[in-house]
PDB file of C-alpha atoms in Angstrom:
ATOM      1  CA  ASP A  71      82.325 120.530  86.934  1.00 58.00           C
ATOM      2  CA  GLY A  72      85.148 122.955  87.649  1.00 67.00           C
ATOM      3  CA  GLY A  73      84.291 126.117  89.438  1.00 94.00           C
ATOM      4  CA  ILE A  74      84.259 128.266  92.506  1.00 97.00           C
ATOM      5  CA  THR A  75      81.903 127.430  95.344  1.00 97.00           C
ATOM      6  CA  GLN A  76      80.950 129.945  97.982  1.00 97.00           C
ATOM      7  CA  SER A  77      78.969 129.158 101.097  1.00 96.00           C
ATOM      8  CA  PRO A  78      76.690 130.020 102.644  1.00 96.00           C
ATOM      9  CA  LYS A  79      74.665 131.915 100.053  1.00 95.00           C
ATOM     10  CA  TYR A  80      72.807 133.882 102.721  1.00 95.00           C
ATOM     11  CA  LEU A  81      74.018 134.619 106.224  1.00 94.00           C
ATOM     12  CA  PHE A  82      72.491 136.671 109.009  1.00 93.00           C
ATOM     13  CA  ARG A  83      74.517 137.629 112.039  1.00 90.00           C
ATOM     14  CA  LYS A  84      74.177 139.874 115.030  1.00 90.00           C
ATOM     15  CA  GLU A  85      76.360 142.904 115.326  1.00 88.00           C
ATOM     16  CA  GLY A  86      79.588 142.151 117.158  1.00 88.00           C
ATOM     17  CA  GLN A  87      79.900 138.565 115.962  1.00 91.00           C
ATOM     18  CA  ASN A  88      82.626 137.322 113.681  1.00 94.00           C
ATOM     19  CA  VAL A  89      81.514 135.533 110.534  1.00 95.00           C
ATOM     20  CA  THR A  90      83.456 133.282 108.169  1.00 97.00           C
ATOM     21  CA  LEU A  91      82.571 132.917 104.494  1.00 97.00           C
ATOM     22  CA  SER A  92      83.828 129.852 102.685  1.00 98.00           C
ATOM     23  CA  CYS A  93      85.362 129.784  99.204  1.00 98.00           C
ATOM     24  CA  GLU A  94      86.566 126.632  97.476  1.00 98.00           C
ATOM     25  CA  GLN A  95      87.854 126.249  93.907  1.00 97.00           C
ATOM     26  CA  ASN A  96      88.724 123.166  91.890  1.00 96.00           C
ATOM     27  CA  LEU A  97      90.207 125.031  88.935  1.00 94.00           C
ATOM     28  CA  ASN A  98      93.770 124.479  90.140  1.00 93.00           C
ATOM     29  CA  HIS A  99      94.216 128.252  90.213  1.00 93.00           C
ATOM     30  CA  ASP A 100      97.078 129.717  92.216  1.00 92.00           C
ATOM     31  CA  ALA A 101      95.531 133.128  92.881  1.00 92.00           C
ATOM     32  CA  MET A 102      92.353 133.791  94.834  1.00 94.00           C
ATOM     33  CA  TYR A 103      90.545 136.997  95.719  1.00 95.00           C
ATOM     34  CA  TRP A 104      87.776 138.408  97.866  1.00 97.00           C
ATOM     35  CA  TYR A 105      85.717 141.358  96.662  1.00 96.00           C
ATOM     36  CA  ARG A 106      82.942 143.319  98.261  1.00 96.00           C
ATOM     37  CA  GLN A 107      80.048 144.668  96.207  1.00 94.00           C
ATOM     38  CA  ASP A 108      77.784 147.484  97.364  1.00 91.00           C
ATOM     39  CA  PRO A 109      74.962 149.071  95.339  1.00 81.00           C
ATOM     40  CA  GLY A 110      76.189 151.804  93.030  1.00 72.00           C
ATOM     41  CA  GLN A 111      79.843 151.004  93.578  1.00 76.00           C
ATOM     42  CA  GLY A 112      82.292 148.938  91.634  1.00 80.00           C
ATOM     43  CA  LEU A 113      83.833 145.809  93.044  1.00 91.00           C
ATOM     44  CA  ARG A 114      86.335 146.534  95.785  1.00 93.00           C
ATOM     45  CA  LEU A 115      89.202 144.217  96.599  1.00 94.00           C
ATOM     46  CA  ILE A 116      89.442 143.063 100.208  1.00 97.00           C
ATOM     47  CA  TYR A 117      92.295 140.526 100.170  1.00 97.00           C
ATOM     48  CA  TYR A 118      94.096 138.393  97.641  1.00 94.00           C
ATOM     49  CA  SER A 119      96.409 135.430  97.741  1.00 94.00           C
ATOM     50  CA  GLN A 120      98.934 134.513  95.082  1.00 90.00           C
ATOM     51  CA  ILE A 121     100.029 131.251  96.599  1.00 92.00           C
ATOM     52  CA  VAL A 122      99.414 128.974  99.562  1.00 94.00           C
ATOM     53  CA  ASN A 123     100.355 130.472 102.932  1.00 95.00           C
ATOM     54  CA  ASP A 124     100.621 133.955 101.471  1.00 94.00           C
ATOM     55  CA  PHE A 125      98.058 136.744 101.197  1.00 95.00           C
ATOM     56  CA  GLN A 126      98.024 140.505 100.713  1.00 94.00           C
ATOM     57  CA  LYS A 127      95.686 143.291 101.727  1.00 95.00           C
ATOM     58  CA  GLY A 128      93.531 144.832  99.049  1.00 94.00           C
ATOM     59  CA  ASP A 129      91.951 148.269  99.054  1.00 92.00           C
ATOM     60  CA  ILE A 130      89.513 147.715 101.952  1.00 95.00           C
ATOM     61  CA  ALA A 131      91.105 145.086 104.222  1.00 96.00           C
ATOM     62  CA  GLU A 132      90.276 146.724 107.549  1.00 96.00           C
ATOM     63  CA  GLY A 133      87.920 144.584 109.620  1.00 95.00           C
ATOM     64  CA  TYR A 134      88.562 141.440 107.546  1.00 97.00           C
ATOM     65  CA  SER A 135      90.953 138.513 107.819  1.00 97.00           C
ATOM     66  CA  VAL A 136      91.808 135.580 105.552  1.00 98.00           C
ATOM     67  CA  SER A 137      93.871 132.412 105.492  1.00 97.00           C
ATOM     68  CA  ARG A 138      95.264 130.294 102.665  1.00 98.00           C
ATOM     69  CA  GLU A 139      96.264 126.955 104.129  1.00 97.00           C
ATOM     70  CA  LYS A 140      95.278 125.015 101.024  1.00 97.00           C
ATOM     71  CA  LYS A 141      95.411 125.911  97.341  1.00 96.00           C
ATOM     72  CA  GLU A 142      91.716 125.193  96.950  1.00 97.00           C
ATOM     73  CA  SER A 143      90.446 127.211  99.887  1.00 98.00           C
ATOM     74  CA  PHE A 144      90.446 130.916 100.792  1.00 98.00           C
ATOM     75  CA  PRO A 145      88.020 131.642 103.645  1.00 98.00           C
ATOM     76  CA  LEU A 146      87.161 135.216 104.602  1.00 98.00           C
ATOM     77  CA  THR A 147      86.363 136.241 108.179  1.00 97.00           C
ATOM     78  CA  VAL A 148      84.332 139.391 108.676  1.00 96.00           C
ATOM     79  CA  THR A 149      85.251 140.556 112.136  1.00 93.00           C
ATOM     80  CA  SER A 150      83.335 142.717 114.573  1.00 88.00           C
ATOM     81  CA  ALA A 151      85.787 145.509 113.718  1.00 86.00           C
ATOM     82  CA  GLN A 152      84.248 145.894 110.260  1.00 87.00           C
ATOM     83  CA  LYS A 153      82.008 148.923 110.650  1.00 87.00           C
ATOM     84  CA  ASN A 154      79.606 148.260 107.815  1.00 90.00           C
ATOM     85  CA  PRO A 155      79.696 144.524 107.060  1.00 92.00           C
ATOM     86  CA  THR A 156      76.324 144.099 105.348  1.00 94.00           C
ATOM     87  CA  ALA A 157      77.165 143.491 101.691  1.00 94.00           C
ATOM     88  CA  PHE A 158      77.443 140.987  98.862  1.00 96.00           C
ATOM     89  CA  TYR A 159      80.795 139.184  98.983  1.00 97.00           C
ATOM     90  CA  LEU A 160      82.404 137.655  95.918  1.00 97.00           C
ATOM     91  CA  CYS A 161      85.238 135.173  95.824  1.00 98.00           C
ATOM     92  CA  ALA A 162      87.269 134.843  92.638  1.00 96.00           C
ATOM     93  CA  SER A 163      90.298 133.032  91.297  1.00 95.00           C
ATOM     94  CA  SER A 164      92.774 133.244  88.426  1.00 92.00           C
ATOM     95  CA  ARG A 165      95.511 130.997  87.129  1.00 86.00           C
ATOM     96  CA  ASP A 166      98.033 133.331  88.717  1.00 71.00           C
ATOM     97  CA  ARG A 167      98.215 136.908  89.923  1.00 63.00           C
ATOM     98  CA  ASN A 168      99.615 138.226  86.669  1.00 63.00           C
ATOM     99  CA  ARG A 169      97.029 136.528  84.468  1.00 62.00           C
ATOM    100  CA  ASN A 170      94.108 138.696  85.319  1.00 70.00           C
ATOM    101  CA  THR A 171      91.343 136.712  83.708  1.00 87.00           C
ATOM    102  CA  ILE A 172      89.482 136.066  86.898  1.00 91.00           C
ATOM    103  CA  TYR A 173      86.444 133.914  87.484  1.00 94.00           C
ATOM    104  CA  PHE A 174      83.882 134.528  90.181  1.00 96.00           C
ATOM    105  CA  GLY A 175      81.875 132.410  92.554  1.00 97.00           C
ATOM    106  CA  GLU A 176      78.153 132.914  92.997  1.00 96.00           C
ATOM    107  CA  GLY A 177      78.514 135.255  95.941  1.00 96.00           C
ATOM    108  CA  SER A 178      77.446 135.350  99.564  1.00 97.00           C
ATOM    109  CA  TRP A 179      74.973 137.784 101.037  1.00 95.00           C
ATOM    110  CA  LEU A 180      75.868 138.860 104.564  1.00 95.00           C
ATOM    111  CA  THR A 181      73.363 140.790 106.620  1.00 94.00           C
ATOM    112  CA  VAL A 182      74.353 142.040 110.044  1.00 91.00           C
ATOM    113  CA  VAL A 183      71.540 143.160 112.306  1.00 87.00           C
TER     114      VAL A 183
ATOM    115  CA  GLY B  97      93.779 155.669  91.875  1.00 51.00           C
ATOM    116  CA  GLN B  98      92.958 154.348  88.427  1.00 61.00           C
ATOM    117  CA  GLN B  99      89.343 154.666  87.401  1.00 78.00           C
ATOM    118  CA  LEU B 100      87.255 153.154  84.686  1.00 89.00           C
ATOM    119  CA  ASN B 101      84.401 155.246  83.408  1.00 94.00           C
ATOM    120  CA  GLN B 102      81.669 152.935  82.214  1.00 95.00           C
ATOM    121  CA  SER B 103      78.723 154.282  80.268  1.00 96.00           C
ATOM    122  CA  PRO B 104      75.877 154.411  80.105  1.00 97.00           C
ATOM    123  CA  GLN B 105      74.894 153.669  83.702  1.00 94.00           C
ATOM    124  CA  SER B 106      71.596 152.180  82.550  1.00 96.00           C
ATOM    125  CA  MET B 107      69.778 151.383  79.333  1.00 96.00           C
ATOM    126  CA  PHE B 108      66.147 150.625  78.572  1.00 97.00           C
ATOM    127  CA  ILE B 109      65.639 149.014  75.170  1.00 96.00           C
ATOM    128  CA  GLN B 110      63.114 147.030  73.200  1.00 97.00           C
ATOM    129  CA  GLU B 111      63.664 143.388  72.397  1.00 97.00           C
ATOM    130  CA  GLY B 112      65.491 143.054  69.108  1.00 97.00           C
ATOM    131  CA  GLU B 113      67.454 146.290  69.395  1.00 97.00           C
ATOM    132  CA  ASP B 114      71.227 146.434  69.399  1.00 97.00           C
ATOM    133  CA  VAL B 115      73.092 147.676  72.476  1.00 96.00           C
ATOM    134  CA  SER B 116      76.443 149.346  72.897  1.00 97.00           C
ATOM    135  CA  MET B 117      78.316 150.211  76.072  1.00 98.00           C
ATOM    136  CA  ASN B 118      81.881 151.253  76.720  1.00 97.00           C
ATOM    137  CA  CYS B 119      84.594 151.804  79.262  1.00 97.00           C
ATOM    138  CA  THR B 120      87.216 154.506  79.109  1.00 97.00           C
ATOM    139  CA  SER B 121      90.150 155.527  81.218  1.00 95.00           C
ATOM    140  CA  SER B 122      93.149 157.818  81.238  1.00 92.00           C
ATOM    141  CA  SER B 123      95.330 154.790  82.079  1.00 92.00           C
ATOM    142  CA  ILE B 124      96.735 152.220  79.685  1.00 93.00           C
ATOM    143  CA  PHE B 125      95.448 148.674  80.163  1.00 94.00           C
ATOM    144  CA  ASN B 126      96.946 145.303  79.282  1.00 93.00           C
ATOM    145  CA  THR B 127      93.739 143.300  79.372  1.00 94.00           C
ATOM    146  CA  TRP B 128      90.045 144.090  79.084  1.00 95.00           C
ATOM    147  CA  LEU B 129      87.365 141.805  80.464  1.00 96.00           C
ATOM    148  CA  TRP B 130      83.597 141.994  80.144  1.00 97.00           C
ATOM    149  CA  TYR B 131      81.257 140.332  82.655  1.00 97.00           C
ATOM    150  CA  LYS B 132      77.520 139.956  83.045  1.00 97.00           C
ATOM    151  CA  GLN B 133      75.916 139.766  86.472  1.00 96.00           C
ATOM    152  CA  ASP B 134      72.391 138.595  87.167  1.00 94.00           C
ATOM    153  CA  PRO B 135      70.693 139.787  90.374  1.00 88.00           C
ATOM    154  CA  GLY B 136      72.077 138.014  93.427  1.00 89.00           C
ATOM    155  CA  GLU B 137      74.654 136.055  91.426  1.00 93.00           C
ATOM    156  CA  GLY B 138      78.337 136.345  90.730  1.00 95.00           C
ATOM    157  CA  PRO B 139      79.635 137.968  87.522  1.00 96.00           C
ATOM    158  CA  VAL B 140      80.104 135.621  84.588  1.00 96.00           C
ATOM    159  CA  LEU B 141      82.942 136.234  82.168  1.00 95.00           C
ATOM    160  CA  LEU B 142      81.671 137.021  78.673  1.00 97.00           C
ATOM    161  CA  ILE B 143      84.719 138.101  76.697  1.00 96.00           C
ATOM    162  CA  ALA B 144      88.419 138.572  77.444  1.00 94.00           C
ATOM    163  CA  LEU B 145      90.617 140.823  75.289  1.00 95.00           C
ATOM    164  CA  TYR B 146      94.405 140.699  75.429  1.00 93.00           C
ATOM    165  CA  LYS B 147      95.734 142.802  72.523  1.00 93.00           C
ATOM    166  CA  ALA B 148      95.168 146.367  71.393  1.00 95.00           C
ATOM    167  CA  GLY B 149      92.786 146.416  68.467  1.00 96.00           C
ATOM    168  CA  GLU B 150      91.498 142.914  69.189  1.00 96.00           C
ATOM    169  CA  LEU B 151      87.883 142.324  68.197  1.00 97.00           C
ATOM    170  CA  THR B 152      86.260 139.235  69.677  1.00 97.00           C
ATOM    171  CA  SER B 153      82.778 137.798  69.403  1.00 97.00           C
ATOM    172  CA  ASN B 154      80.827 135.433  71.605  1.00 95.00           C
ATOM    173  CA  GLY B 155      77.488 134.705  69.973  1.00 97.00           C
ATOM    174  CA  ARG B 156      75.555 137.963  69.762  1.00 97.00           C
ATOM    175  CA  LEU B 157      78.209 139.750  71.809  1.00 98.00           C
ATOM    176  CA  THR B 158      81.168 141.578  70.315  1.00 98.00           C
ATOM    177  CA  ALA B 159      83.862 143.426  72.235  1.00 98.00           C
ATOM    178  CA  GLN B 160      86.915 145.377  71.146  1.00 98.00           C
ATOM    179  CA  PHE B 161      90.154 146.373  72.863  1.00 97.00           C
ATOM    180  CA  GLY B 162      90.720 150.005  71.889  1.00 97.00           C
ATOM    181  CA  ILE B 163      93.774 150.786  69.831  1.00 97.00           C
ATOM    182  CA  THR B 164      94.958 153.355  72.389  1.00 96.00           C
ATOM    183  CA  ARG B 165      94.611 150.653  75.120  1.00 95.00           C
ATOM    184  CA  LYS B 166      92.552 153.139  77.136  1.00 96.00           C
ATOM    185  CA  ASP B 167      89.096 151.955  76.193  1.00 97.00           C
ATOM    186  CA  SER B 168      86.900 149.043  75.247  1.00 98.00           C
ATOM    187  CA  PHE B 169      83.351 148.570  74.046  1.00 98.00           C
ATOM    188  CA  LEU B 170      80.798 145.786  74.194  1.00 98.00           C
ATOM    189  CA  ASN B 171      78.007 145.402  71.659  1.00 98.00           C
ATOM    190  CA  ILE B 172      74.995 143.131  71.962  1.00 98.00           C
ATOM    191  CA  SER B 173      73.051 142.518  68.783  1.00 98.00           C
ATOM    192  CA  ALA B 174      69.364 141.634  68.537  1.00 97.00           C
ATOM    193  CA  SER B 175      68.751 141.797  72.280  1.00 97.00           C
ATOM    194  CA  ILE B 176      66.472 139.284  73.981  1.00 97.00           C
ATOM    195  CA  PRO B 177      64.825 139.398  77.433  1.00 95.00           C
ATOM    196  CA  SER B 178      67.479 137.172  79.020  1.00 95.00           C
ATOM    197  CA  ASP B 179      70.110 139.803  78.231  1.00 97.00           C
ATOM    198  CA  VAL B 180      68.770 141.724  81.223  1.00 97.00           C
ATOM    199  CA  GLY B 181      71.414 142.243  83.884  1.00 96.00           C
ATOM    200  CA  ILE B 182      74.380 144.362  84.824  1.00 96.00           C
ATOM    201  CA  TYR B 183      77.389 144.365  82.536  1.00 97.00           C
ATOM    202  CA  PHE B 184      80.796 145.166  83.999  1.00 95.00           C
ATOM    203  CA  CYS B 185      84.046 145.980  82.324  1.00 96.00           C
ATOM    204  CA  ALA B 186      87.355 145.306  84.017  1.00 95.00           C
ATOM    205  CA  GLY B 187      90.834 146.261  82.954  1.00 93.00           C
ATOM    206  CA  SER B 188      94.187 145.099  84.187  1.00 91.00           C
ATOM    207  CA  LEU B 189      97.197 147.366  84.304  1.00 88.00           C
ATOM    208  CA  THR B 190     100.716 147.084  85.563  1.00 84.00           C
ATOM    209  CA  GLN B 191     101.281 148.801  88.864  1.00 78.00           C
ATOM    210  CA  GLY B 192     104.301 148.358  91.102  1.00 77.00           C
ATOM    211  CA  GLY B 193     105.528 145.403  89.075  1.00 75.00           C
ATOM    212  CA  SER B 194     102.323 143.403  89.298  1.00 76.00           C
ATOM    213  CA  GLU B 195      98.958 143.392  87.588  1.00 79.00           C
ATOM    214  CA  LYS B 196      96.061 145.281  89.164  1.00 84.00           C
ATOM    215  CA  LEU B 197      92.467 144.762  88.106  1.00 88.00           C
ATOM    216  CA  VAL B 198      90.102 147.739  88.040  1.00 91.00           C
ATOM    217  CA  PHE B 199      86.341 147.459  87.598  1.00 92.00           C
ATOM    218  CA  GLY B 200      83.786 149.774  86.066  1.00 93.00           C
ATOM    219  CA  LYS B 201      80.598 150.460  88.008  1.00 92.00           C
ATOM    220  CA  GLY B 202      78.415 148.606  85.560  1.00 93.00           C
ATOM    221  CA  THR B 203      75.727 149.209  82.959  1.00 96.00           C
ATOM    222  CA  LYS B 204      72.262 148.036  83.958  1.00 96.00           C
ATOM    223  CA  LEU B 205      70.398 146.716  80.941  1.00 97.00           C
ATOM    224  CA  THR B 206      66.620 146.381  80.817  1.00 97.00           C
ATOM    225  CA  VAL B 207      65.018 144.725  77.796  1.00 96.00           C
ATOM    226  CA  ASN B 208      61.311 145.218  77.204  1.00 92.00           C
ATOM    227  CA  PRO B 209      59.642 142.291  75.408  1.00 89.00           C
TER     228      PRO B 209
END
């Protein structure tokens, strides 16, 4: 089945450690996105990528990094510089950046203790 | 920045009742999307609207793209317990030559059997 796969679903890390969340899609979509979801707030865009080897900062990129070496993959690293990393992280993709019907993965819960 | 005002924030209804929620903005949107999110899962696309005035149904769900392009509503008819969840609207608008997607904060729906 086509879709977006995020892993791991749940992740616990100690403060000060970097963490990488995986996102893979087999929809042949060019554009991929990472959002952060906190209770009571709308989805906030962290980074997006329109094409392989290119990515752009979203609204809350500080403390995060990404790479886009393959069309199918868009991993997100939550660095120790992110001041409040505990959140639900959502990966998404769309056919291209200007066709904003986006589809989401199942999300990853990150808890930093 | 652009904001979507989604209302109501929460609804408590009896099984079998109809539900209506909406999103409004002062900005003009090119696309409206409606998603449903179950606890701990990623949002699932319910309906996508691409033209002003468009009315689209998906089973018991009906959504419309407002004629002014500044609003959209989602109706659920004859609600059932599995309709429980958070419903998000999202709108895309042109900003700086590219499309930007903005999310509402969600409507939490509770259905009492």
